[in-house]
Amino acid sequence: MPQTSVAAEMVVSGSGSFKPPSAQQLAPLPDDSCLSRADLASGKWSFSVRYNDSMTDSNPDPYLGRYGGAFHAFSLVLGGTTINFPVDQALILVSDGGGGFPNRESIRLEATTSMPCGLVHLSWIQINQQPQGTDLRGPAGVLASDALPPYAKIANLPVTSPFDRYLELRIDSRGVSSQPLLYLSSSKLSVTAGPATAP
């Protein structure tokens, strides 16, 4: 059955652990990093996203939805540091086999902010991928279209492997280097979603 939007505020939140980066991995970070070495050594992180489910798709691709403009909050807590991302730099991307990958469906919650240490990107990513030649566009896969899914799928898209759901943090320099200053990701995360009950 198609979902009827009731223009409600939703919350997606998750918490879990990651493998602390080595000293060699931390070496490229500047001394004025937005995350301390103690934060990164903690191996603990959580995120929270609040959005209005009346978002509309701004992407003309019929199999790739781009939803923004109705976020109320997007934050990451890593160790003892909280990063609040600007809501105008937050998106939900819904691929029903779009973007040139007909064998792959995905949901991404992502945000970016500029900090003294560089450009900080955070993404909650879920991918349902089938062998090449399998066309998941339309009702063939888990997603019937590129419409904004119900909050339960945004938190827990059915996938073939637990490693196909993960939280990703990347810090990029403002220069021309294609290598990130720091990259963290982990599938060791418990994510829930539901209607917001408090301001």
Short mmCIF file of C-alpha atoms in Angstrom, two decimals:
data_model
loop_
_atom_site.label_atom_id
_atom_site.label_comp_id
_atom_site.label_asym_id
_atom_site.label_seq_id
_atom_site.Cartn_x
_atom_site.Cartn_y
_atom_site.Cartn_z
CA MET A 1 0.00 0.00 0.00
CA PRO A 2 1.33 3.48 -0.76
CA GLN A 3 2.28 5.58 2.24
CA THR A 4 0.10 8.61 2.91
CA SER A 5 2.15 11.49 4.27
CA VAL A 6 0.77 13.12 7.39
CA ALA A 7 3.48 15.80 7.50
CA ALA A 8 4.85 14.50 10.79
CA GLU A 9 8.26 15.10 12.36
CA MET A 10 10.36 11.94 12.48
CA VAL A 11 13.49 11.04 14.43
CA VAL A 12 16.14 8.55 13.30
CA SER A 13 18.85 7.84 15.84
CA GLY A 14 21.59 5.31 16.28
CA SER A 15 24.47 4.44 18.56
CA GLY A 16 27.32 2.00 18.38
CA SER A 17 31.04 1.49 18.17
CA PHE A 18 33.87 1.81 15.67
CA LYS A 19 37.47 0.67 15.57
CA PRO A 20 39.63 3.52 16.93
CA PRO A 21 42.04 4.80 14.28
CA SER A 22 45.73 4.09 14.62
CA ALA A 23 48.36 6.76 15.23
CA GLN A 24 49.29 6.50 11.55
CA GLN A 25 45.68 7.14 10.50
CA LEU A 26 45.48 10.15 12.83
CA ALA A 27 48.72 11.70 11.60
CA PRO A 28 47.15 13.73 8.72
CA LEU A 29 44.70 15.49 11.06
CA PRO A 30 45.70 19.07 11.94
CA ASP A 31 46.41 19.99 15.55
CA ASP A 32 43.20 22.05 15.67
CA SER A 33 41.11 19.01 14.73
CA CYS A 34 37.41 19.25 15.50
CA LEU A 35 37.72 15.85 17.19
CA SER A 36 40.28 15.20 19.89
CA ARG A 37 42.48 12.13 20.01
CA ALA A 38 40.54 11.09 23.12
CA ASP A 39 37.24 11.33 21.21
CA LEU A 40 38.60 9.11 18.46
CA ALA A 41 40.15 6.65 20.91
CA SER A 42 36.78 6.17 22.63
CA GLY A 43 35.44 4.00 19.82
CA LYS A 44 31.91 5.20 20.60
CA TRP A 45 29.55 7.31 18.52
CA SER A 46 25.90 8.12 18.01
CA PHE A 47 23.83 10.22 15.65
CA SER A 48 20.37 11.77 15.60
CA VAL A 49 18.32 13.20 12.74
CA ARG A 50 14.99 15.04 12.92
CA TYR A 51 13.08 15.72 9.72
CA ASN A 52 9.58 16.41 8.44
CA ASP A 53 8.19 13.65 6.23
CA SER A 54 6.50 16.16 3.92
CA MET A 55 9.80 16.59 2.05
CA THR A 56 9.47 16.59 -1.73
CA ASP A 57 11.80 15.09 -4.33
CA SER A 58 13.99 17.70 -6.06
CA ASN A 59 15.63 15.21 -8.48
CA PRO A 60 14.02 14.63 -11.91
CA ASP A 61 15.48 11.09 -12.18
CA PRO A 62 12.43 8.81 -11.64
CA TYR A 63 14.58 6.26 -9.80
CA LEU A 64 16.71 8.59 -7.65
CA GLY A 65 15.05 10.80 -5.04
CA ARG A 66 16.74 13.77 -3.38
CA TYR A 67 15.02 15.09 -0.25
CA GLY A 68 16.10 18.16 1.70
CA GLY A 69 14.81 21.43 3.07
CA ALA A 70 12.77 20.00 5.95
CA PHE A 71 15.40 18.93 8.47
CA HIS A 72 15.15 20.20 12.02
CA ALA A 73 18.38 18.70 13.39
CA PHE A 74 21.30 16.48 12.33
CA SER A 75 23.97 15.73 14.93
CA LEU A 76 26.86 13.40 15.71
CA VAL A 77 28.26 12.63 19.16
CA LEU A 78 31.72 11.11 19.02
CA GLY A 79 33.44 10.55 22.35
CA GLY A 80 32.79 13.76 24.29
CA THR A 81 32.24 16.02 21.28
CA THR A 82 28.96 16.91 19.60
CA ILE A 83 28.86 18.19 16.02
CA ASN A 84 25.62 19.86 14.94
CA PHE A 85 25.43 19.89 11.16
CA PRO A 86 23.66 22.78 9.38
CA VAL A 87 20.23 21.50 8.39
CA ASP A 88 20.42 23.21 5.00
CA GLN A 89 23.35 20.88 4.19
CA ALA A 90 21.41 17.69 5.04
CA LEU A 91 19.78 15.27 2.58
CA ILE A 92 17.97 11.98 2.30
CA LEU A 93 18.91 10.22 -0.95
CA VAL A 94 16.70 7.34 -2.09
CA SER A 95 17.89 5.22 -5.02
CA ASP A 96 15.42 2.73 -6.50
CA GLY A 97 18.03 1.50 -8.94
CA GLY A 98 18.79 5.04 -10.10
CA GLY A 99 22.08 6.83 -10.63
CA GLY A 100 23.23 4.30 -13.22
CA PHE A 101 23.03 1.30 -10.84
CA PRO A 102 19.82 -0.62 -11.69
CA ASN A 103 20.98 -3.55 -9.54
CA ARG A 104 21.34 -1.44 -6.40
CA GLU A 105 18.83 0.24 -4.10
CA SER A 106 19.99 2.50 -1.31
CA ILE A 107 18.95 5.00 1.33
CA ARG A 108 21.42 7.61 2.56
CA LEU A 109 21.00 10.15 5.33
CA GLU A 110 23.87 12.61 4.98
CA ALA A 111 25.10 16.02 6.08
CA THR A 112 28.20 18.17 5.62
CA THR A 113 29.73 21.02 7.58
CA SER A 114 32.90 23.11 7.38
CA MET A 115 35.09 23.17 10.48
CA PRO A 116 38.65 24.32 11.21
CA CYS A 117 39.91 20.77 10.66
CA GLY A 118 38.31 20.52 7.19
CA LEU A 119 35.04 19.46 5.57
CA VAL A 120 33.19 16.98 7.77
CA HIS A 121 30.75 14.53 6.13
CA LEU A 122 28.46 12.14 8.00
CA SER A 123 26.29 9.48 6.34
CA TRP A 124 24.00 6.68 7.49
CA ILE A 125 24.05 4.33 4.48
CA GLN A 126 22.01 1.23 3.61
CA ILE A 127 22.43 -0.70 0.37
CA ASN A 128 20.39 -3.53 -1.12
CA GLN A 129 22.51 -4.87 -3.96
CA GLN A 130 21.84 -7.76 -6.34
CA PRO A 131 24.01 -9.34 -9.07
CA GLN A 132 24.67 -7.36 -12.23
CA GLY A 133 21.79 -7.79 -14.65
CA THR A 134 19.14 -7.75 -11.92
CA ASP A 135 16.91 -4.72 -12.50
CA LEU A 136 15.56 -3.44 -9.18
CA ARG A 137 13.91 -0.34 -10.61
CA GLY A 138 10.24 0.01 -9.77
CA PRO A 139 8.45 -2.59 -7.60
CA ALA A 140 10.98 -5.37 -8.31
CA GLY A 141 13.14 -4.71 -5.24
CA VAL A 142 12.69 -3.65 -1.62
CA LEU A 143 11.73 -0.10 -2.63
CA ALA A 144 8.73 0.36 -4.90
CA SER A 145 9.96 3.76 -6.13
CA ASP A 146 12.24 6.66 -5.21
CA ALA A 147 9.55 8.12 -2.91
CA LEU A 148 10.51 9.02 0.65
CA PRO A 149 10.20 5.68 2.49
CA PRO A 150 8.40 5.13 5.80
CA TYR A 151 10.65 5.87 8.77
CA ALA A 152 11.04 2.15 9.54
CA LYS A 153 12.87 1.58 6.23
CA ILE A 154 14.99 4.69 6.70
CA ALA A 155 16.23 3.10 9.92
CA ASN A 156 16.26 -0.52 8.75
CA LEU A 157 16.21 -1.21 5.01
CA PRO A 158 16.16 -4.98 4.31
CA VAL A 159 19.63 -5.86 2.99
CA THR A 160 21.50 -9.08 2.21
CA SER A 161 24.39 -8.46 4.61
CA PRO A 162 24.71 -6.64 7.96
CA PHE A 163 27.75 -4.89 6.47
CA ASP A 164 25.43 -3.16 3.98
CA ARG A 165 24.21 -0.85 6.76
CA TYR A 166 26.86 1.45 8.18
CA LEU A 167 27.65 4.87 9.59
CA GLU A 168 30.42 6.74 7.79
CA LEU A 169 32.42 9.79 8.87
CA ARG A 170 34.87 11.49 6.51
CA ILE A 171 37.00 14.58 7.05
CA ASP A 172 38.40 16.11 3.85
CA SER A 173 40.98 18.83 3.48
CA ARG A 174 40.05 21.98 1.57
CA GLY A 175 42.89 21.38 -0.87
CA VAL A 176 42.97 19.30 -4.03
CA SER A 177 43.86 16.00 -2.34
CA SER A 178 41.45 13.18 -3.11
CA GLN A 179 42.47 11.32 0.05
CA PRO A 180 40.45 12.10 3.20
CA LEU A 181 42.26 13.33 6.30
CA LEU A 182 40.27 10.76 8.27
CA TYR A 183 37.76 8.05 7.37
CA LEU A 184 35.73 6.00 9.85
CA SER A 185 32.92 3.55 9.22
CA SER A 186 31.18 0.83 11.18
CA SER A 187 28.24 -1.55 10.87
CA LYS A 188 28.18 -2.07 14.64
CA LEU A 189 25.23 0.22 15.14
CA SER A 190 21.71 -0.01 16.53
CA VAL A 191 19.35 2.37 14.70
CA THR A 192 15.74 3.17 15.53
CA ALA A 193 13.17 5.56 14.12
CA GLY A 194 9.75 6.90 14.93
CA PRO A 195 7.59 9.99 15.30
CA ALA A 196 9.10 12.79 17.39
CA THR A 197 7.48 13.05 20.80
CA ALA A 198 9.35 16.03 22.21
CA PRO A 199 10.62 19.36 20.84
#
